[in-house]
GROMACS .gro file of C-alpha atoms in nm:
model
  324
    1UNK     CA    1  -5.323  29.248  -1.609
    2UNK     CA    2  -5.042  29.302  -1.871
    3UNK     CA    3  -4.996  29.061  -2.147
    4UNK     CA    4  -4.740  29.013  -2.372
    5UNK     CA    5  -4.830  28.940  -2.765
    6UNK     CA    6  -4.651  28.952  -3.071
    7UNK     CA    7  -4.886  29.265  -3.175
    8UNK     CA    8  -4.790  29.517  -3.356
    9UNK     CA    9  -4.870  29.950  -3.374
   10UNK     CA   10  -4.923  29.934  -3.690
   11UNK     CA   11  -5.303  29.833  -3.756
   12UNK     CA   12  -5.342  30.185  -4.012
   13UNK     CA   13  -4.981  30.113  -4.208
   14UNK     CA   14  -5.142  29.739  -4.271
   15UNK     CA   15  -5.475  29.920  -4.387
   16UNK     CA   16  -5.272  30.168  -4.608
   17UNK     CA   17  -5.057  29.865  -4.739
   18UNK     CA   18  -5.349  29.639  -4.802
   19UNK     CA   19  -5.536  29.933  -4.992
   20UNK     CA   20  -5.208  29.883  -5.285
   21UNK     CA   21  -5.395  29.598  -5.423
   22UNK     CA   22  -5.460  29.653  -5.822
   23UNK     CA   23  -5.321  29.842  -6.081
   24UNK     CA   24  -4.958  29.958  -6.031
   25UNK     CA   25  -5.042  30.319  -6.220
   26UNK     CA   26  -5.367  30.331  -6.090
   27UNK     CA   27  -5.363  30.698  -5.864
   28UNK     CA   28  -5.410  30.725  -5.554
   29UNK     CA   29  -5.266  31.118  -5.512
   30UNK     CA   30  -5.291  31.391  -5.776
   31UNK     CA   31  -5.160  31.759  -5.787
   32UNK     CA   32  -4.991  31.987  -5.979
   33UNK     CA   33  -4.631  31.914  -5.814
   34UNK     CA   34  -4.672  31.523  -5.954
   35UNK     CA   35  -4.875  31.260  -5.923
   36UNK     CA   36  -4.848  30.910  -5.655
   37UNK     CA   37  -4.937  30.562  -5.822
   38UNK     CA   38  -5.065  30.248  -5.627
   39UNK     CA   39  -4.685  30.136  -5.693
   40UNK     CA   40  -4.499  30.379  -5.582
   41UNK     CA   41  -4.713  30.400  -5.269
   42UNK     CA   42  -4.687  30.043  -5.198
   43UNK     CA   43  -4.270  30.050  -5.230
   44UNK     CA   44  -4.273  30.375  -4.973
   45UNK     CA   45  -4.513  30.189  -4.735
   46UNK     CA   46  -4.268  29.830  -4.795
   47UNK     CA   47  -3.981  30.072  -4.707
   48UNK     CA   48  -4.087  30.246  -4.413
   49UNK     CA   49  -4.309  29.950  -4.218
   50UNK     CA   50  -4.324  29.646  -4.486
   51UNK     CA   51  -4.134  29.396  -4.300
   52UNK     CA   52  -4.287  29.444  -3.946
   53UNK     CA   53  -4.685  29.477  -4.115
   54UNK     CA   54  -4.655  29.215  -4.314
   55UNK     CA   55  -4.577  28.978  -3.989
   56UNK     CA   56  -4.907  29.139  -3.841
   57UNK     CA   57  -5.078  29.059  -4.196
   58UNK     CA   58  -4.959  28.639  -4.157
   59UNK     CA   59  -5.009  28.682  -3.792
   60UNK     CA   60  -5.357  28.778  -3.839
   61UNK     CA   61  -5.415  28.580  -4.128
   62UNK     CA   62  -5.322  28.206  -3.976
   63UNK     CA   63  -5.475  28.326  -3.639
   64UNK     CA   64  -5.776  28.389  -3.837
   65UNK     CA   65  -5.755  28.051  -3.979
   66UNK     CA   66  -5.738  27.823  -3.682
   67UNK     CA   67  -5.935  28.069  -3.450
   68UNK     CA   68  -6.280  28.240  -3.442
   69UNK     CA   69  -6.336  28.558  -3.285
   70UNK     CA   70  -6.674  28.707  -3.293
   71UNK     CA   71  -6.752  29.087  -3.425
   72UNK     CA   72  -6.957  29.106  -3.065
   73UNK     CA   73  -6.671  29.038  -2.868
   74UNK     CA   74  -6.446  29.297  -3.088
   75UNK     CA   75  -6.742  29.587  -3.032
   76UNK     CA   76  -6.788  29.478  -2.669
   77UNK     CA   77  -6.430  29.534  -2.616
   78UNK     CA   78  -6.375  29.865  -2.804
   79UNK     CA   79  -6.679  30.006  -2.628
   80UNK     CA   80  -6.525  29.861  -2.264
   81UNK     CA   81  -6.237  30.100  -2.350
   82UNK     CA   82  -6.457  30.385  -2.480
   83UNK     CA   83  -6.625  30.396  -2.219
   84UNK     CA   84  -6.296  30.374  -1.954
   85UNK     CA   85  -6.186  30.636  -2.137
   86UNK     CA   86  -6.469  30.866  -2.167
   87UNK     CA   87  -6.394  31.219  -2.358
   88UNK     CA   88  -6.000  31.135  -2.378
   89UNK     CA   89  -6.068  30.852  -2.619
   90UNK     CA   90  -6.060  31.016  -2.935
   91UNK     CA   91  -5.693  31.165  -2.783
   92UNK     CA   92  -5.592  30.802  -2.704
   93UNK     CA   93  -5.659  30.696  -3.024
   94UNK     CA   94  -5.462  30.989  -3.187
   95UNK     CA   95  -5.194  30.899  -2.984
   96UNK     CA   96  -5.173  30.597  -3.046
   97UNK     CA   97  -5.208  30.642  -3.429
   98UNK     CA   98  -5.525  30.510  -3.442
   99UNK     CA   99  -5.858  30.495  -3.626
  100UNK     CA  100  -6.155  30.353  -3.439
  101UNK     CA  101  -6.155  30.060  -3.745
  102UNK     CA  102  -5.791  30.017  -3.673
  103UNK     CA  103  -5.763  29.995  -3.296
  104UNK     CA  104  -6.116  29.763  -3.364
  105UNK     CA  105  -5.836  29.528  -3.543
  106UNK     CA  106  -5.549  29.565  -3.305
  107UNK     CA  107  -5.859  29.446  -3.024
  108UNK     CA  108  -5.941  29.142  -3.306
  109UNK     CA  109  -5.600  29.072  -3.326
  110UNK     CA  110  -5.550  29.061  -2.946
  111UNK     CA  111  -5.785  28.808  -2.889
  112UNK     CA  112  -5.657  28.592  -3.175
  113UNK     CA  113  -5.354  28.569  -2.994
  114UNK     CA  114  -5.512  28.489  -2.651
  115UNK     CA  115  -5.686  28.204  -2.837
  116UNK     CA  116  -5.369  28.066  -2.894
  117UNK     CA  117  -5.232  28.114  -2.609
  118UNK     CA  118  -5.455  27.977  -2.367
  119UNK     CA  119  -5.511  27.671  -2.644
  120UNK     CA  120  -5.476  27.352  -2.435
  121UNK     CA  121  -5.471  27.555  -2.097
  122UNK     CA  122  -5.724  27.389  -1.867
  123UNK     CA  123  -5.892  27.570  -1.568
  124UNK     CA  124  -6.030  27.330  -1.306
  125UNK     CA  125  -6.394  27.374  -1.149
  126UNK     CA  126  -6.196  27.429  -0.802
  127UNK     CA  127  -5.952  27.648  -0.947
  128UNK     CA  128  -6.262  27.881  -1.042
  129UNK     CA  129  -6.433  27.804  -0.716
  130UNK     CA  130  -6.134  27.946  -0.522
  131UNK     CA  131  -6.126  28.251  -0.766
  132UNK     CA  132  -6.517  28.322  -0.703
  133UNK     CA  133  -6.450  28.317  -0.374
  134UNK     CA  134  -6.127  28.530  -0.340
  135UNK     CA  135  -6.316  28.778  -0.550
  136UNK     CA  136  -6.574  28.820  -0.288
  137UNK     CA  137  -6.335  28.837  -0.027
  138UNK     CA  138  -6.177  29.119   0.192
  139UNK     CA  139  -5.893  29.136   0.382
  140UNK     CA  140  -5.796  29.371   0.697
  141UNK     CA  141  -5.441  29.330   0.753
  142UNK     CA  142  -5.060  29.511   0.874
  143UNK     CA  143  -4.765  29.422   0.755
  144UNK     CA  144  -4.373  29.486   0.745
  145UNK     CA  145  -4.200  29.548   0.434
  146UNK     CA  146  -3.809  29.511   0.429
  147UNK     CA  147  -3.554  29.501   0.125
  148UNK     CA  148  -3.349  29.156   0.202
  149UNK     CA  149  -3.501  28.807   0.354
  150UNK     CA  150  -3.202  28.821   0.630
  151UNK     CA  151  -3.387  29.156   0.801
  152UNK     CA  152  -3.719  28.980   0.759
  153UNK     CA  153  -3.644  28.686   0.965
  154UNK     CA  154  -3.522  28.930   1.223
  155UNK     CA  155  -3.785  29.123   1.240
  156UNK     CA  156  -4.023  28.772   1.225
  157UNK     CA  157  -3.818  28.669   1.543
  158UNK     CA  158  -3.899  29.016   1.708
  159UNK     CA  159  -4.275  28.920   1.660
  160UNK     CA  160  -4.226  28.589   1.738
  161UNK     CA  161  -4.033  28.694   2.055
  162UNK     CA  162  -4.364  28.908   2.135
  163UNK     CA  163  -4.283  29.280   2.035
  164UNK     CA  164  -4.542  29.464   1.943
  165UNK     CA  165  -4.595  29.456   1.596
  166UNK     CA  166  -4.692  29.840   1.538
  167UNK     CA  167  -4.394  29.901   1.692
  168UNK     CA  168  -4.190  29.682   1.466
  169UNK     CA  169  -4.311  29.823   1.162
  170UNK     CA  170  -4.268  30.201   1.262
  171UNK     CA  171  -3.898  30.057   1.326
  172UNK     CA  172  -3.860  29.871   1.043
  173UNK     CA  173  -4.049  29.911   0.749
  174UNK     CA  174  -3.971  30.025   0.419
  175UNK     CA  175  -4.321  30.096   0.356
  176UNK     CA  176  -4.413  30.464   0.311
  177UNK     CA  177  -4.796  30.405   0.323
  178UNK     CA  178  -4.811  30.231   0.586
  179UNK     CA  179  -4.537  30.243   0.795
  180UNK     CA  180  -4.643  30.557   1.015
  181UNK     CA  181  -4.965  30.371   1.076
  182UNK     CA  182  -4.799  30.040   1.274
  183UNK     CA  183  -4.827  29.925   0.897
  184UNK     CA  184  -5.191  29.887   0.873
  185UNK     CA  185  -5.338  29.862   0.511
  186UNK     CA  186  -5.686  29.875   0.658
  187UNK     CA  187  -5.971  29.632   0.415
  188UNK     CA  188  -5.822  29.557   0.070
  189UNK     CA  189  -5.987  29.315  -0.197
  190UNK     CA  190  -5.883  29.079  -0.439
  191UNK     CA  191  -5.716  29.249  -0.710
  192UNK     CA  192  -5.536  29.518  -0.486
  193UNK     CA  193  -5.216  29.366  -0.358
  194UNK     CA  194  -4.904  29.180  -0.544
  195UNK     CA  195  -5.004  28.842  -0.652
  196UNK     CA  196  -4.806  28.702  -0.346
  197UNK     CA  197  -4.926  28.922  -0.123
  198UNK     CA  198  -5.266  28.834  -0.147
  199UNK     CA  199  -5.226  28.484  -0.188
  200UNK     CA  200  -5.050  28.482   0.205
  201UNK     CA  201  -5.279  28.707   0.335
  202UNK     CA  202  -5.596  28.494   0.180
  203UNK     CA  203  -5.442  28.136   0.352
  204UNK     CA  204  -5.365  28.327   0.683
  205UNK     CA  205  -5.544  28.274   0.946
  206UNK     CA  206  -5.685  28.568   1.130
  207UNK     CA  207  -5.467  28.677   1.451
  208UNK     CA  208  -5.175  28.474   1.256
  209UNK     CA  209  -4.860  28.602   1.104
  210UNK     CA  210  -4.662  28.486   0.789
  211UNK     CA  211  -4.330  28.343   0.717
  212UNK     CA  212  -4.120  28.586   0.509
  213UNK     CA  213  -4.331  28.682   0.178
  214UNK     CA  214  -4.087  28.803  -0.105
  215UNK     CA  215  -4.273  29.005  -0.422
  216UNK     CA  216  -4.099  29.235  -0.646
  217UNK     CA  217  -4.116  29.511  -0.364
  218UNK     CA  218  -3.929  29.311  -0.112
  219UNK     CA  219  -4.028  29.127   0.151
  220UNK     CA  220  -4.329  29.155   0.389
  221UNK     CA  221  -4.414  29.020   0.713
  222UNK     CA  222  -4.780  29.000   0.732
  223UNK     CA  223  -5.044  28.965   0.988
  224UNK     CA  224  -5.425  28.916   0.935
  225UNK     CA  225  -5.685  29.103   1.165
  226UNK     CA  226  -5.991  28.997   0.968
  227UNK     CA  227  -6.149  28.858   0.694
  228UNK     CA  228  -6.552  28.940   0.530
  229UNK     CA  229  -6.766  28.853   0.306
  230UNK     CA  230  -6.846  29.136   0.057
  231UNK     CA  231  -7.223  29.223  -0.056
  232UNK     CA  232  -7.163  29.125  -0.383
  233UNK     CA  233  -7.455  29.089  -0.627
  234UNK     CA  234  -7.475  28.720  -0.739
  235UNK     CA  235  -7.201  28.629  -0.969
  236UNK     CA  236  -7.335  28.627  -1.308
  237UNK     CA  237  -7.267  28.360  -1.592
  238UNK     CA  238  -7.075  28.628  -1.776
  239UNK     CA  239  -6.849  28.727  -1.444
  240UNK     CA  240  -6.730  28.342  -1.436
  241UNK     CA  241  -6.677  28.379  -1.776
  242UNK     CA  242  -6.420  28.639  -1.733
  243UNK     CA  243  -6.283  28.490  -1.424
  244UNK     CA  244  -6.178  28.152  -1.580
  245UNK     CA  245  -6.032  28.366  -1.908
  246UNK     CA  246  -5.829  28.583  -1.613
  247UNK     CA  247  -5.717  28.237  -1.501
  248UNK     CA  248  -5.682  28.111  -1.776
  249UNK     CA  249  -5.412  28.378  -1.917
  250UNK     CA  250  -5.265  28.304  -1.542
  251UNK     CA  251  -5.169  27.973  -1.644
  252UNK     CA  252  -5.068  28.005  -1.986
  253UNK     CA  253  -4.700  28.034  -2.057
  254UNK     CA  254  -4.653  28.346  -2.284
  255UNK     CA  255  -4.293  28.255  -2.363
  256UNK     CA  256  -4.486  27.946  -2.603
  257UNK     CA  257  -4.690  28.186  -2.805
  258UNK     CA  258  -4.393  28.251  -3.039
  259UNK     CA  259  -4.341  27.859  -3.100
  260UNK     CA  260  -4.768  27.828  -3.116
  261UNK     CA  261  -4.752  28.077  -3.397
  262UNK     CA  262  -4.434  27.929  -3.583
  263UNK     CA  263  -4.586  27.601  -3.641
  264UNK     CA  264  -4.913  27.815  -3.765
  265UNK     CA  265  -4.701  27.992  -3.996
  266UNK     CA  266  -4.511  27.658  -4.123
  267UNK     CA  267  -4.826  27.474  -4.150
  268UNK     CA  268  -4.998  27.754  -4.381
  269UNK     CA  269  -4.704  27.730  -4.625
  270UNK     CA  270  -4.673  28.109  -4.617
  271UNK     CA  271  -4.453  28.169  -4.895
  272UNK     CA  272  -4.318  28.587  -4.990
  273UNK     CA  273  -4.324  28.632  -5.350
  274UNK     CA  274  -4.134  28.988  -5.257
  275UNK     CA  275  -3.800  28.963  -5.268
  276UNK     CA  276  -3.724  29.255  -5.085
  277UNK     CA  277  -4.032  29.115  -4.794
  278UNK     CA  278  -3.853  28.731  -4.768
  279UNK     CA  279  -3.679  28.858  -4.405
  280UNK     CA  280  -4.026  28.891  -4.250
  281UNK     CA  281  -4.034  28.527  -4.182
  282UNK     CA  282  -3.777  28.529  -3.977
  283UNK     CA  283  -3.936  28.611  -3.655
  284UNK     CA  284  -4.121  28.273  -3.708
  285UNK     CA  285  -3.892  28.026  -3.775
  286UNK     CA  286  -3.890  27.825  -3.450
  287UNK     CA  287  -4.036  27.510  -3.373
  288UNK     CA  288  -3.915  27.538  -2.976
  289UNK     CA  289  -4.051  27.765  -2.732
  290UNK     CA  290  -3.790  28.039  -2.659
  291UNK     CA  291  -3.539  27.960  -2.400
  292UNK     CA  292  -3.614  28.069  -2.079
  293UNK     CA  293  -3.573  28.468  -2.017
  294UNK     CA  294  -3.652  28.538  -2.358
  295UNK     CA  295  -3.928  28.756  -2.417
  296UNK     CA  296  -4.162  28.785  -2.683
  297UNK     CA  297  -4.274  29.110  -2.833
  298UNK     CA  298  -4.425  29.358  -2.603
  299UNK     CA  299  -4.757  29.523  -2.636
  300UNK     CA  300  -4.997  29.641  -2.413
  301UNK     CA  301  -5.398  29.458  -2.468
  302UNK     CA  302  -5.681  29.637  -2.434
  303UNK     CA  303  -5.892  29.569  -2.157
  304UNK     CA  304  -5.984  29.132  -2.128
  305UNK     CA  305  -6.336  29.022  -2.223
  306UNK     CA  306  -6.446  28.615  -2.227
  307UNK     CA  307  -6.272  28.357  -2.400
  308UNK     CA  308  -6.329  28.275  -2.767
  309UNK     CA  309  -6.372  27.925  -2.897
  310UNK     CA  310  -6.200  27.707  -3.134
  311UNK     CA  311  -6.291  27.703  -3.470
  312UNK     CA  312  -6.185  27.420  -3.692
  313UNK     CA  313  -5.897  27.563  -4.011
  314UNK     CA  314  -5.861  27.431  -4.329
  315UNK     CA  315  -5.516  27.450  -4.518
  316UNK     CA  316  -5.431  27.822  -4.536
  317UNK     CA  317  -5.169  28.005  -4.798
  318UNK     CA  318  -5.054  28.367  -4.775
  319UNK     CA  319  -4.880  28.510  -5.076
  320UNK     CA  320  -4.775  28.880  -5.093
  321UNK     CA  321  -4.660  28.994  -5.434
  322UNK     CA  322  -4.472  29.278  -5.554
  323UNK     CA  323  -4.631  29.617  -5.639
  324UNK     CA  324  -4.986  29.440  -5.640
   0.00000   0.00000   0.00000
């Protein structure tokens, strides 16, 4: 599942800035063509990618504040995506412009910003009953993709009207995968199909077939043959875990995270000492959740793991000064 955050790429620019703590004329690069002091390295990192890391600093920091996030989770997570990755890792990371303790807190930071966003999202003991089921659940179904609703209900009429259905699809459909086959998708499982697919195929009835069903791809005619049981192992503590957190980020409205973090932010009384820094406020000064259509900043999350719990915050303060 894709999530939208207000992350940022630049966990190793925050590292580098962060390191300009201390003496301005401390060194931090000698040679024999001249010489680089903590200051002048911290006002060539402020001018290349001060503004945008330090909103990932104040992000992290008030996050950090009203949210806990264990180091088990973190490693758990970063060793999911090792792992998925296998020997093409260490080029992800280089990629990516990465360090293994920097994409560690671009992971931390991730799940910060879940913990916000699914704060005061609830997820019903049916809800997760349905999911449990659904996720051991497989579906053998055909259907008929078209581009526009009015060709839909005609071909829903043809059906209706008894044509055969195989026939229909080779006629009609849109689908390339299927279409040569009468439009059989043969057994799929939860996860597989569109969102809306699934959810018509899963309240069919076998033999039956659906109303119009539009997704993004258009709109499909579909028509259950069967339905099974999978062998699943037992599901595990750890399994519902995830499923309510994958429901849970379901039901949460990303468009609010901007608004959740803006009264973080106003509530710490972060206050820029650096003149030249003041403008990277701005992205937080809302108290509404965006109108509807906006988006907030785009980043892709690293692979989900369970939810995190609350942790009570005291009163929080972030002050960046200049050249220190």
């Amino acid at each position: 599942m894709k999530k939208k955050m207000l992350a940022f790429t630049l966990a190793a620019s925050v590292a580098a800035l962060s390191a300009c703590s201390g003496g301005g004329d401390e060194k931090v690069m000698t040679s024999k063509a001249g010489d680089v002091t903590k200051d002048e390295f911290y006002q060539e990192m402020k001018t290349s990618v001060g503004e945008q890391a330090l909103q990932m600093i104040i992000l992290e920091k008030v996050l950090d504040d009203k949210y806990d996030v264990d180091d088990k989770q973190v490693d758990a997570e970063f060793d999911k995506n090792k792992e998925q990755l296998g020997e093409n890792f260490e080029a992800f990371l280089a990629q990516q412009g990465q360090t293994p303790d920097s994409f560690k807190k671009m992971i931390r930071l991730n799940k910060l910003q879940e913990a916000a966003l699914t704060d005061g999202v609830e997820v019903s003991d049916e809800e997760l009953d349905k999911r449990l089921e659904e996720s051991q659940t497989e579906i053998n179904a055909r259907h008929i993709l078209v581009e526009d609703e009015e060709t839909a209900k005609e071909v829903k009429e043809k059906l209706d009207k008894g044509e055969d259905f195989a026939a229909v699809a080779k006629e009609y459909s849109t689908d390339p995968g299927s279409k040569d086959e009468g439009g059989d998708l043969d057994w799929f499982a939860y996860g597989v199909m569109v969102p809306e697919f699934w959810n018509a195929a899963y309240d069919l009835e076998p033999g039956k077939i659906s109303e119009p069903v539009q997704s993004d791809n258009g709109f499909h005619i579909i028509e259950v043959k069967e339905k099974r049981k999978t062998d699943d192992e037992k599901i595990t503590d750890e399994k519902k875990d995830e499923i309510r957190h994958e429901l849970l980020m379901e039901k949460a409205d990303e468009n609010e995270l901007l608004a959740k973090v803006s009264k973080l932010v106003k509530e710490a009384d972060v206050k820029i000492k650096d003149e030249d820094l003041k403008s990277a406020l701005d992205l937080f000064k809302m108290e509404e959740q965006p109108a509807e259509g906006e988006a907030p900043v785009d980043v892709e999350a690293p692979a989900e793991e369970a939810p995190v719990e609350d942790a009570p915050a005291d009163d929080a303060e972030v002050e960046v000064e200049e050249g220190k």
